[in-house]
């Protein structure tokens, strides 16, 4: 409860300050917008997906305040567009989460970036010279993105080395062909796709009778609690995404080897 309260207060202060920065341009509307934005901190009390709905209810009204206020300037309207994109993304993510789709929240920085660019292009009073500056800036950002991605890829390769081929040490796990085939299928589902249930069910079902449920649960804990690390967003280049996937596959393979070492001692 204490951690949730600290998370709420921290988010409340951040969003409240962000809105009050625009007080000179918006007057009293900044106070109202800050209240809506600060509601985003309440999402700290909720897990997924209810937190998405709370954030949507915080971002969307504040975006309309920035967009529809009659005395706003181009910067306020651009900020409103950014908030509108983010709020809409959270609102769409709420029903999609039931189907296991968590794409938008994982890429919210990219959504905010797109919203900011759309707001800038829609409301900033560009001249021909300004468009040249914007084009140069976008090219520079693209070059920085590519160089950063390549540098990160090279660094990860240097520190981790080549991903070694994954072997399934299942030769001694049983004598019957169908038993070995089921074991290989369960291991393959987890290592290649990250599906945990077939492997967990296989080990639990075929554990010796003298092995207690507690020992089985302890052996399977690392498999059951496994969660893939963040693989980046849609701004992550394909070669870096592929490296993330290889590292996750190697990580799952290591968990299987540890599990088999434990099972072999039963």
PDB file of C-alpha atoms in Angstrom:
ATOM      1  CA  UNK A   1       0.000   0.000   0.000  1.00  0.00           C
ATOM      2  CA  UNK A   2       2.843   2.359   0.825  1.00  0.00           C
ATOM      3  CA  UNK A   3       4.515   1.773  -2.549  1.00  0.00           C
ATOM      4  CA  UNK A   4       1.219   2.363  -4.368  1.00  0.00           C
ATOM      5  CA  UNK A   5       0.672   5.611  -2.473  1.00  0.00           C
ATOM      6  CA  UNK A   6       4.185   6.819  -3.270  1.00  0.00           C
ATOM      7  CA  UNK A   7       3.670   5.929  -6.937  1.00  0.00           C
ATOM      8  CA  UNK A   8       0.381   7.837  -6.996  1.00  0.00           C
ATOM      9  CA  UNK A   9       1.849  10.967  -5.373  1.00  0.00           C
ATOM     10  CA  UNK A  10       4.848  10.902  -7.692  1.00  0.00           C
ATOM     11  CA  UNK A  11       2.659  10.684 -10.800  1.00  0.00           C
ATOM     12  CA  UNK A  12       0.284  13.344  -9.412  1.00  0.00           C
ATOM     13  CA  UNK A  13       3.151  15.812  -8.962  1.00  0.00           C
ATOM     14  CA  UNK A  14       4.669  15.103 -12.379  1.00  0.00           C
ATOM     15  CA  UNK A  15       1.440  15.517 -14.351  1.00  0.00           C
ATOM     16  CA  UNK A  16       0.297  18.460 -12.255  1.00  0.00           C
ATOM     17  CA  UNK A  17       3.570  20.293 -12.848  1.00  0.00           C
ATOM     18  CA  UNK A  18       3.492  19.477 -16.578  1.00  0.00           C
ATOM     19  CA  UNK A  19       0.086  21.115 -16.938  1.00  0.00           C
ATOM     20  CA  UNK A  20       0.849  24.147 -14.769  1.00  0.00           C
ATOM     21  CA  UNK A  21       3.801  24.973 -17.012  1.00  0.00           C
ATOM     22  CA  UNK A  22       1.229  26.220 -19.528  1.00  0.00           C
ATOM     23  CA  UNK A  23      -0.574  28.439 -17.035  1.00  0.00           C
ATOM     24  CA  UNK A  24       0.643  31.687 -18.641  1.00  0.00           C
ATOM     25  CA  UNK A  25      -1.046  30.737 -21.902  1.00  0.00           C
ATOM     26  CA  UNK A  26      -4.150  29.017 -20.587  1.00  0.00           C
ATOM     27  CA  UNK A  27      -4.974  30.764 -17.324  1.00  0.00           C
ATOM     28  CA  UNK A  28      -7.377  28.841 -15.102  1.00  0.00           C
ATOM     29  CA  UNK A  29      -7.739  26.006 -17.579  1.00  0.00           C
ATOM     30  CA  UNK A  30      -4.242  24.874 -16.560  1.00  0.00           C
ATOM     31  CA  UNK A  31      -5.529  24.093 -13.076  1.00  0.00           C
ATOM     32  CA  UNK A  32      -8.408  22.027 -14.489  1.00  0.00           C
ATOM     33  CA  UNK A  33      -6.111  20.221 -16.909  1.00  0.00           C
ATOM     34  CA  UNK A  34      -3.638  19.502 -14.118  1.00  0.00           C
ATOM     35  CA  UNK A  35      -6.392  17.796 -12.139  1.00  0.00           C
ATOM     36  CA  UNK A  36      -7.250  15.535 -15.065  1.00  0.00           C
ATOM     37  CA  UNK A  37      -3.620  14.763 -15.769  1.00  0.00           C
ATOM     38  CA  UNK A  38      -2.969  14.025 -12.107  1.00  0.00           C
ATOM     39  CA  UNK A  39      -5.681  11.377 -12.259  1.00  0.00           C
ATOM     40  CA  UNK A  40      -3.178   9.344 -14.234  1.00  0.00           C
ATOM     41  CA  UNK A  41      -1.407   8.733 -10.948  1.00  0.00           C
ATOM     42  CA  UNK A  42      -4.430   6.837  -9.673  1.00  0.00           C
ATOM     43  CA  UNK A  43      -3.570   4.129 -12.199  1.00  0.00           C
ATOM     44  CA  UNK A  44      -0.774   3.161  -9.813  1.00  0.00           C
ATOM     45  CA  UNK A  45      -3.422   1.576  -7.593  1.00  0.00           C
ATOM     46  CA  UNK A  46      -4.732  -0.609 -10.421  1.00  0.00           C
ATOM     47  CA  UNK A  47      -3.224  -3.461 -12.327  1.00  0.00           C
ATOM     48  CA  UNK A  48      -3.658  -4.080 -15.993  1.00  0.00           C
ATOM     49  CA  UNK A  49      -5.977  -3.477 -17.757  1.00  0.00           C
ATOM     50  CA  UNK A  50      -7.963  -1.217 -15.405  1.00  0.00           C
ATOM     51  CA  UNK A  51      -5.006   1.129 -15.182  1.00  0.00           C
ATOM     52  CA  UNK A  52      -5.290   1.721 -18.934  1.00  0.00           C
ATOM     53  CA  UNK A  53      -8.886   2.874 -18.561  1.00  0.00           C
ATOM     54  CA  UNK A  54      -7.975   5.241 -15.710  1.00  0.00           C
ATOM     55  CA  UNK A  55      -5.160   6.751 -17.772  1.00  0.00           C
ATOM     56  CA  UNK A  56      -7.484   7.163 -20.757  1.00  0.00           C
ATOM     57  CA  UNK A  57      -9.998   8.990 -18.554  1.00  0.00           C
ATOM     58  CA  UNK A  58      -7.163  11.259 -17.408  1.00  0.00           C
ATOM     59  CA  UNK A  59      -5.577  12.036 -20.782  1.00  0.00           C
ATOM     60  CA  UNK A  60      -8.631  12.447 -22.998  1.00  0.00           C
ATOM     61  CA  UNK A  61     -10.431  15.253 -21.058  1.00  0.00           C
ATOM     62  CA  UNK A  62      -7.177  17.149 -20.607  1.00  0.00           C
ATOM     63  CA  UNK A  63      -6.451  16.857 -24.341  1.00  0.00           C
ATOM     64  CA  UNK A  64      -9.853  18.353 -25.158  1.00  0.00           C
ATOM     65  CA  UNK A  65      -9.163  21.248 -22.786  1.00  0.00           C
ATOM     66  CA  UNK A  66      -5.956  22.058 -24.628  1.00  0.00           C
ATOM     67  CA  UNK A  67      -7.535  21.634 -28.065  1.00  0.00           C
ATOM     68  CA  UNK A  68     -10.869  23.419 -27.555  1.00  0.00           C
ATOM     69  CA  UNK A  69      -9.895  26.288 -25.282  1.00  0.00           C
ATOM     70  CA  UNK A  70     -10.571  29.425 -27.374  1.00  0.00           C
ATOM     71  CA  UNK A  71      -7.430  31.314 -26.320  1.00  0.00           C
ATOM     72  CA  UNK A  72      -4.930  28.540 -26.894  1.00  0.00           C
ATOM     73  CA  UNK A  73      -1.794  28.899 -28.990  1.00  0.00           C
ATOM     74  CA  UNK A  74      -0.201  26.459 -31.412  1.00  0.00           C
ATOM     75  CA  UNK A  75       1.933  24.896 -28.662  1.00  0.00           C
ATOM     76  CA  UNK A  76      -1.114  24.199 -26.517  1.00  0.00           C
ATOM     77  CA  UNK A  77      -2.966  22.648 -29.456  1.00  0.00           C
ATOM     78  CA  UNK A  78       0.054  20.502 -30.320  1.00  0.00           C
ATOM     79  CA  UNK A  79       0.219  19.299 -26.705  1.00  0.00           C
ATOM     80  CA  UNK A  80      -3.506  18.555 -26.839  1.00  0.00           C
ATOM     81  CA  UNK A  81      -2.967  16.430 -29.951  1.00  0.00           C
ATOM     82  CA  UNK A  82      -0.199  14.483 -28.219  1.00  0.00           C
ATOM     83  CA  UNK A  83      -2.421  13.839 -25.190  1.00  0.00           C
ATOM     84  CA  UNK A  84      -5.292  12.842 -27.492  1.00  0.00           C
ATOM     85  CA  UNK A  85      -3.139  10.199 -29.176  1.00  0.00           C
ATOM     86  CA  UNK A  86      -1.906   8.808 -25.857  1.00  0.00           C
ATOM     87  CA  UNK A  87      -5.366   8.791 -24.276  1.00  0.00           C
ATOM     88  CA  UNK A  88      -6.921   7.119 -27.299  1.00  0.00           C
ATOM     89  CA  UNK A  89      -4.176   4.484 -27.312  1.00  0.00           C
ATOM     90  CA  UNK A  90      -4.849   3.634 -23.659  1.00  0.00           C
ATOM     91  CA  UNK A  91      -8.598   3.529 -24.320  1.00  0.00           C
ATOM     92  CA  UNK A  92      -8.148   1.115 -27.237  1.00  0.00           C
ATOM     93  CA  UNK A  93      -5.720  -0.992 -25.179  1.00  0.00           C
ATOM     94  CA  UNK A  94      -8.349  -1.632 -22.504  1.00  0.00           C
ATOM     95  CA  UNK A  95     -10.521  -4.064 -24.541  1.00  0.00           C
ATOM     96  CA  UNK A  96      -7.540  -5.409 -26.524  1.00  0.00           C
ATOM     97  CA  UNK A  97      -5.809  -6.572 -23.339  1.00  0.00           C
ATOM     98  CA  UNK A  98      -8.418  -9.326 -22.906  1.00  0.00           C
ATOM     99  CA  UNK A  99      -7.114 -10.870 -26.117  1.00  0.00           C
ATOM    100  CA  UNK A 100      -3.514 -10.740 -24.931  1.00  0.00           C
ATOM    101  CA  UNK A 101      -2.623  -7.701 -27.041  1.00  0.00           C
ATOM    102  CA  UNK A 102      -0.338  -5.342 -25.130  1.00  0.00           C
ATOM    103  CA  UNK A 103       1.282  -3.698 -28.149  1.00  0.00           C
ATOM    104  CA  UNK A 104       0.208  -0.078 -27.645  1.00  0.00           C
ATOM    105  CA  UNK A 105       1.189   0.312 -23.952  1.00  0.00           C
ATOM    106  CA  UNK A 106       4.607  -1.182 -24.693  1.00  0.00           C
ATOM    107  CA  UNK A 107       5.069   1.400 -27.457  1.00  0.00           C
ATOM    108  CA  UNK A 108       3.520   4.419 -25.775  1.00  0.00           C
ATOM    109  CA  UNK A 109       6.630   6.527 -26.332  1.00  0.00           C
ATOM    110  CA  UNK A 110       6.248   6.001 -30.068  1.00  0.00           C
ATOM    111  CA  UNK A 111       2.534   6.841 -29.880  1.00  0.00           C
ATOM    112  CA  UNK A 112       3.358  10.078 -28.040  1.00  0.00           C
ATOM    113  CA  UNK A 113       6.045  10.889 -30.615  1.00  0.00           C
ATOM    114  CA  UNK A 114       3.603  10.408 -33.502  1.00  0.00           C
ATOM    115  CA  UNK A 115       0.979  12.527 -31.721  1.00  0.00           C
ATOM    116  CA  UNK A 116       3.492  15.283 -31.096  1.00  0.00           C
ATOM    117  CA  UNK A 117       4.612  15.336 -34.735  1.00  0.00           C
ATOM    118  CA  UNK A 118       1.005  15.396 -35.979  1.00  0.00           C
ATOM    119  CA  UNK A 119       0.178  18.247 -33.602  1.00  0.00           C
ATOM    120  CA  UNK A 120       3.258  20.188 -34.684  1.00  0.00           C
ATOM    121  CA  UNK A 121       2.517  19.794 -38.391  1.00  0.00           C
ATOM    122  CA  UNK A 122      -1.167  20.636 -37.895  1.00  0.00           C
ATOM    123  CA  UNK A 123      -0.889  23.761 -35.755  1.00  0.00           C
ATOM    124  CA  UNK A 124       2.557  25.306 -36.179  1.00  0.00           C
ATOM    125  CA  UNK A 125       2.529  28.267 -38.648  1.00  0.00           C
ATOM    126  CA  UNK A 126       5.237  26.957 -40.946  1.00  0.00           C
ATOM    127  CA  UNK A 127       7.017  29.006 -43.566  1.00  0.00           C
ATOM    128  CA  UNK A 128       9.016  27.464 -46.413  1.00  0.00           C
ATOM    129  CA  UNK A 129      12.233  27.950 -44.446  1.00  0.00           C
ATOM    130  CA  UNK A 130      10.688  26.250 -41.414  1.00  0.00           C
ATOM    131  CA  UNK A 131       9.888  23.181 -43.486  1.00  0.00           C
ATOM    132  CA  UNK A 132      13.552  22.959 -44.475  1.00  0.00           C
ATOM    133  CA  UNK A 133      14.579  23.072 -40.834  1.00  0.00           C
ATOM    134  CA  UNK A 134      12.015  20.399 -39.949  1.00  0.00           C
ATOM    135  CA  UNK A 135      13.210  18.124 -42.771  1.00  0.00           C
ATOM    136  CA  UNK A 136      16.822  18.528 -41.650  1.00  0.00           C
ATOM    137  CA  UNK A 137      15.833  17.772 -38.057  1.00  0.00           C
ATOM    138  CA  UNK A 138      13.936  14.619 -39.082  1.00  0.00           C
ATOM    139  CA  UNK A 139      16.897  13.385 -41.137  1.00  0.00           C
ATOM    140  CA  UNK A 140      19.200  14.020 -38.168  1.00  0.00           C
ATOM    141  CA  UNK A 141      16.865  12.146 -35.825  1.00  0.00           C
ATOM    142  CA  UNK A 142      16.696   9.235 -38.276  1.00  0.00           C
ATOM    143  CA  UNK A 143      20.487   9.072 -38.466  1.00  0.00           C
ATOM    144  CA  UNK A 144      20.765   9.171 -34.675  1.00  0.00           C
ATOM    145  CA  UNK A 145      18.165   6.400 -34.397  1.00  0.00           C
ATOM    146  CA  UNK A 146      19.997   4.159 -36.882  1.00  0.00           C
ATOM    147  CA  UNK A 147      23.434   4.771 -35.368  1.00  0.00           C
ATOM    148  CA  UNK A 148      22.106   4.196 -31.859  1.00  0.00           C
ATOM    149  CA  UNK A 149      20.404   0.962 -32.906  1.00  0.00           C
ATOM    150  CA  UNK A 150      23.499  -0.343 -34.677  1.00  0.00           C
ATOM    151  CA  UNK A 151      25.672   0.590 -31.703  1.00  0.00           C
ATOM    152  CA  UNK A 152      23.332  -1.164 -29.287  1.00  0.00           C
ATOM    153  CA  UNK A 153      23.218  -4.243 -31.517  1.00  0.00           C
ATOM    154  CA  UNK A 154      27.012  -4.397 -31.737  1.00  0.00           C
ATOM    155  CA  UNK A 155      27.365  -3.911 -27.993  1.00  0.00           C
ATOM    156  CA  UNK A 156      24.898  -6.710 -27.201  1.00  0.00           C
ATOM    157  CA  UNK A 157      26.637  -9.037 -29.650  1.00  0.00           C
ATOM    158  CA  UNK A 158      30.041  -8.211 -28.183  1.00  0.00           C
ATOM    159  CA  UNK A 159      28.987  -8.855 -24.595  1.00  0.00           C
ATOM    160  CA  UNK A 160      26.830 -11.912 -25.202  1.00  0.00           C
ATOM    161  CA  UNK A 161      28.715 -13.546 -28.066  1.00  0.00           C
ATOM    162  CA  UNK A 162      27.029 -15.775 -30.597  1.00  0.00           C
ATOM    163  CA  UNK A 163      23.895 -17.524 -29.436  1.00  0.00           C
ATOM    164  CA  UNK A 164      24.828 -21.174 -29.176  1.00  0.00           C
ATOM    165  CA  UNK A 165      22.649 -23.898 -30.585  1.00  0.00           C
ATOM    166  CA  UNK A 166      20.092 -25.141 -28.114  1.00  0.00           C
ATOM    167  CA  UNK A 167      20.211 -28.808 -27.240  1.00  0.00           C
ATOM    168  CA  UNK A 168      17.495 -30.656 -25.379  1.00  0.00           C
ATOM    169  CA  UNK A 169      19.167 -33.147 -23.012  1.00  0.00           C
ATOM    170  CA  UNK A 170      16.234 -35.550 -22.975  1.00  0.00           C
ATOM    171  CA  UNK A 171      17.899 -38.807 -23.995  1.00  0.00           C
ATOM    172  CA  UNK A 172      17.645 -40.315 -20.528  1.00  0.00           C
ATOM    173  CA  UNK A 173      14.262 -38.954 -19.556  1.00  0.00           C
ATOM    174  CA  UNK A 174      12.350 -42.065 -20.632  1.00  0.00           C
ATOM    175  CA  UNK A 175      12.509 -45.211 -22.704  1.00  0.00           C
ATOM    176  CA  UNK A 176       9.213 -45.081 -24.557  1.00  0.00           C
ATOM    177  CA  UNK A 177       9.117 -43.242 -27.872  1.00  0.00           C
ATOM    178  CA  UNK A 178       5.845 -41.449 -27.177  1.00  0.00           C
ATOM    179  CA  UNK A 179       7.131 -40.371 -23.765  1.00  0.00           C
ATOM    180  CA  UNK A 180      10.256 -38.877 -25.320  1.00  0.00           C
ATOM    181  CA  UNK A 181       8.192 -37.288 -28.081  1.00  0.00           C
ATOM    182  CA  UNK A 182       5.891 -35.603 -25.552  1.00  0.00           C
ATOM    183  CA  UNK A 183       8.901 -34.363 -23.599  1.00  0.00           C
ATOM    184  CA  UNK A 184      10.530 -32.900 -26.697  1.00  0.00           C
ATOM    185  CA  UNK A 185       7.280 -31.228 -27.729  1.00  0.00           C
ATOM    186  CA  UNK A 186       6.802 -29.657 -24.298  1.00  0.00           C
ATOM    187  CA  UNK A 187      10.377 -28.394 -24.193  1.00  0.00           C
ATOM    188  CA  UNK A 188      10.182 -27.099 -27.755  1.00  0.00           C
ATOM    189  CA  UNK A 189       6.963 -25.190 -27.037  1.00  0.00           C
ATOM    190  CA  UNK A 190       8.624 -23.404 -24.131  1.00  0.00           C
ATOM    191  CA  UNK A 191      12.062 -22.766 -25.648  1.00  0.00           C
ATOM    192  CA  UNK A 192      10.889 -21.750 -29.116  1.00  0.00           C
ATOM    193  CA  UNK A 193       7.607 -19.999 -28.310  1.00  0.00           C
ATOM    194  CA  UNK A 194       7.646 -19.255 -24.579  1.00  0.00           C
ATOM    195  CA  UNK A 195       4.533 -21.391 -23.905  1.00  0.00           C
ATOM    196  CA  UNK A 196       4.880 -22.621 -20.319  1.00  0.00           C
ATOM    197  CA  UNK A 197       1.863 -24.824 -19.665  1.00  0.00           C
ATOM    198  CA  UNK A 198       2.818 -27.965 -21.706  1.00  0.00           C
ATOM    199  CA  UNK A 199       6.186 -28.283 -19.959  1.00  0.00           C
ATOM    200  CA  UNK A 200       4.753 -27.628 -16.504  1.00  0.00           C
ATOM    201  CA  UNK A 201       1.949 -30.164 -17.030  1.00  0.00           C
ATOM    202  CA  UNK A 202       4.361 -32.772 -18.418  1.00  0.00           C
ATOM    203  CA  UNK A 203       6.729 -32.554 -15.450  1.00  0.00           C
ATOM    204  CA  UNK A 204       3.923 -32.525 -12.875  1.00  0.00           C
ATOM    205  CA  UNK A 205       2.129 -35.464 -14.489  1.00  0.00           C
ATOM    206  CA  UNK A 206       5.235 -37.655 -14.823  1.00  0.00           C
ATOM    207  CA  UNK A 207       6.875 -36.899 -11.477  1.00  0.00           C
ATOM    208  CA  UNK A 208       7.615 -40.031  -9.392  1.00  0.00           C
ATOM    209  CA  UNK A 209       5.029 -40.870  -6.737  1.00  0.00           C
ATOM    210  CA  UNK A 210       7.496 -40.348  -3.896  1.00  0.00           C
ATOM    211  CA  UNK A 211       8.078 -36.724  -5.006  1.00  0.00           C
ATOM    212  CA  UNK A 212       5.817 -34.353  -3.080  1.00  0.00           C
ATOM    213  CA  UNK A 213       3.756 -31.614  -4.677  1.00  0.00           C
ATOM    214  CA  UNK A 214       5.938 -29.057  -2.922  1.00  0.00           C
ATOM    215  CA  UNK A 215       9.088 -30.411  -4.591  1.00  0.00           C
ATOM    216  CA  UNK A 216       7.399 -30.347  -7.993  1.00  0.00           C
ATOM    217  CA  UNK A 217       6.244 -26.778  -7.414  1.00  0.00           C
ATOM    218  CA  UNK A 218       9.747 -25.720  -6.377  1.00  0.00           C
ATOM    219  CA  UNK A 219      11.281 -27.333  -9.463  1.00  0.00           C
ATOM    220  CA  UNK A 220       8.786 -25.619 -11.769  1.00  0.00           C
ATOM    221  CA  UNK A 221       8.820 -22.198 -10.102  1.00  0.00           C
ATOM    222  CA  UNK A 222      11.358 -20.644 -12.486  1.00  0.00           C
ATOM    223  CA  UNK A 223       9.365 -21.911 -15.498  1.00  0.00           C
ATOM    224  CA  UNK A 224       5.999 -20.768 -14.158  1.00  0.00           C
ATOM    225  CA  UNK A 225       7.292 -17.350 -13.106  1.00  0.00           C
ATOM    226  CA  UNK A 226       9.133 -16.741 -16.377  1.00  0.00           C
ATOM    227  CA  UNK A 227       8.212 -13.472 -18.086  1.00  0.00           C
ATOM    228  CA  UNK A 228       9.827 -12.285 -21.324  1.00  0.00           C
ATOM    229  CA  UNK A 229      11.818  -9.107 -21.135  1.00  0.00           C
ATOM    230  CA  UNK A 230      10.761  -6.051 -23.085  1.00  0.00           C
ATOM    231  CA  UNK A 231      11.629  -6.538 -26.759  1.00  0.00           C
ATOM    232  CA  UNK A 232      11.333  -2.853 -27.579  1.00  0.00           C
ATOM    233  CA  UNK A 233       8.632  -1.054 -29.535  1.00  0.00           C
ATOM    234  CA  UNK A 234       7.801  -0.452 -33.153  1.00  0.00           C
ATOM    235  CA  UNK A 235      10.675   2.031 -33.340  1.00  0.00           C
ATOM    236  CA  UNK A 236      13.094  -0.831 -32.629  1.00  0.00           C
ATOM    237  CA  UNK A 237      14.759  -1.972 -35.890  1.00  0.00           C
ATOM    238  CA  UNK A 238      14.199  -5.576 -37.060  1.00  0.00           C
ATOM    239  CA  UNK A 239      17.794  -6.736 -36.508  1.00  0.00           C
ATOM    240  CA  UNK A 240      17.645  -5.614 -32.880  1.00  0.00           C
ATOM    241  CA  UNK A 241      14.262  -7.279 -32.393  1.00  0.00           C
ATOM    242  CA  UNK A 242      15.725 -10.523 -33.740  1.00  0.00           C
ATOM    243  CA  UNK A 243      18.600 -10.308 -31.287  1.00  0.00           C
ATOM    244  CA  UNK A 244      16.143  -9.772 -28.429  1.00  0.00           C
ATOM    245  CA  UNK A 245      14.289 -12.911 -29.505  1.00  0.00           C
ATOM    246  CA  UNK A 246      17.500 -14.949 -29.666  1.00  0.00           C
ATOM    247  CA  UNK A 247      18.506 -13.822 -26.190  1.00  0.00           C
ATOM    248  CA  UNK A 248      15.079 -14.748 -24.823  1.00  0.00           C
ATOM    249  CA  UNK A 249      15.332 -18.167 -26.471  1.00  0.00           C
ATOM    250  CA  UNK A 250      18.715 -18.740 -24.867  1.00  0.00           C
ATOM    251  CA  UNK A 251      17.317 -17.611 -21.527  1.00  0.00           C
ATOM    252  CA  UNK A 252      14.447 -20.108 -21.776  1.00  0.00           C
ATOM    253  CA  UNK A 253      16.864 -22.845 -22.787  1.00  0.00           C
ATOM    254  CA  UNK A 254      18.912 -22.175 -19.668  1.00  0.00           C
ATOM    255  CA  UNK A 255      15.790 -22.490 -17.503  1.00  0.00           C
ATOM    256  CA  UNK A 256      15.018 -25.865 -19.113  1.00  0.00           C
ATOM    257  CA  UNK A 257      18.537 -27.135 -18.469  1.00  0.00           C
ATOM    258  CA  UNK A 258      18.248 -26.108 -14.826  1.00  0.00           C
ATOM    259  CA  UNK A 259      14.877 -27.871 -14.586  1.00  0.00           C
ATOM    260  CA  UNK A 260      16.276 -31.068 -16.105  1.00  0.00           C
ATOM    261  CA  UNK A 261      19.182 -31.028 -13.661  1.00  0.00           C
ATOM    262  CA  UNK A 262      16.672 -30.892 -10.820  1.00  0.00           C
ATOM    263  CA  UNK A 263      14.446 -33.614 -12.302  1.00  0.00           C
ATOM    264  CA  UNK A 264      17.427 -35.915 -12.897  1.00  0.00           C
ATOM    265  CA  UNK A 265      18.049 -36.005  -9.129  1.00  0.00           C
ATOM    266  CA  UNK A 266      14.555 -37.324  -8.360  1.00  0.00           C
TER     267      UNK A 266
END
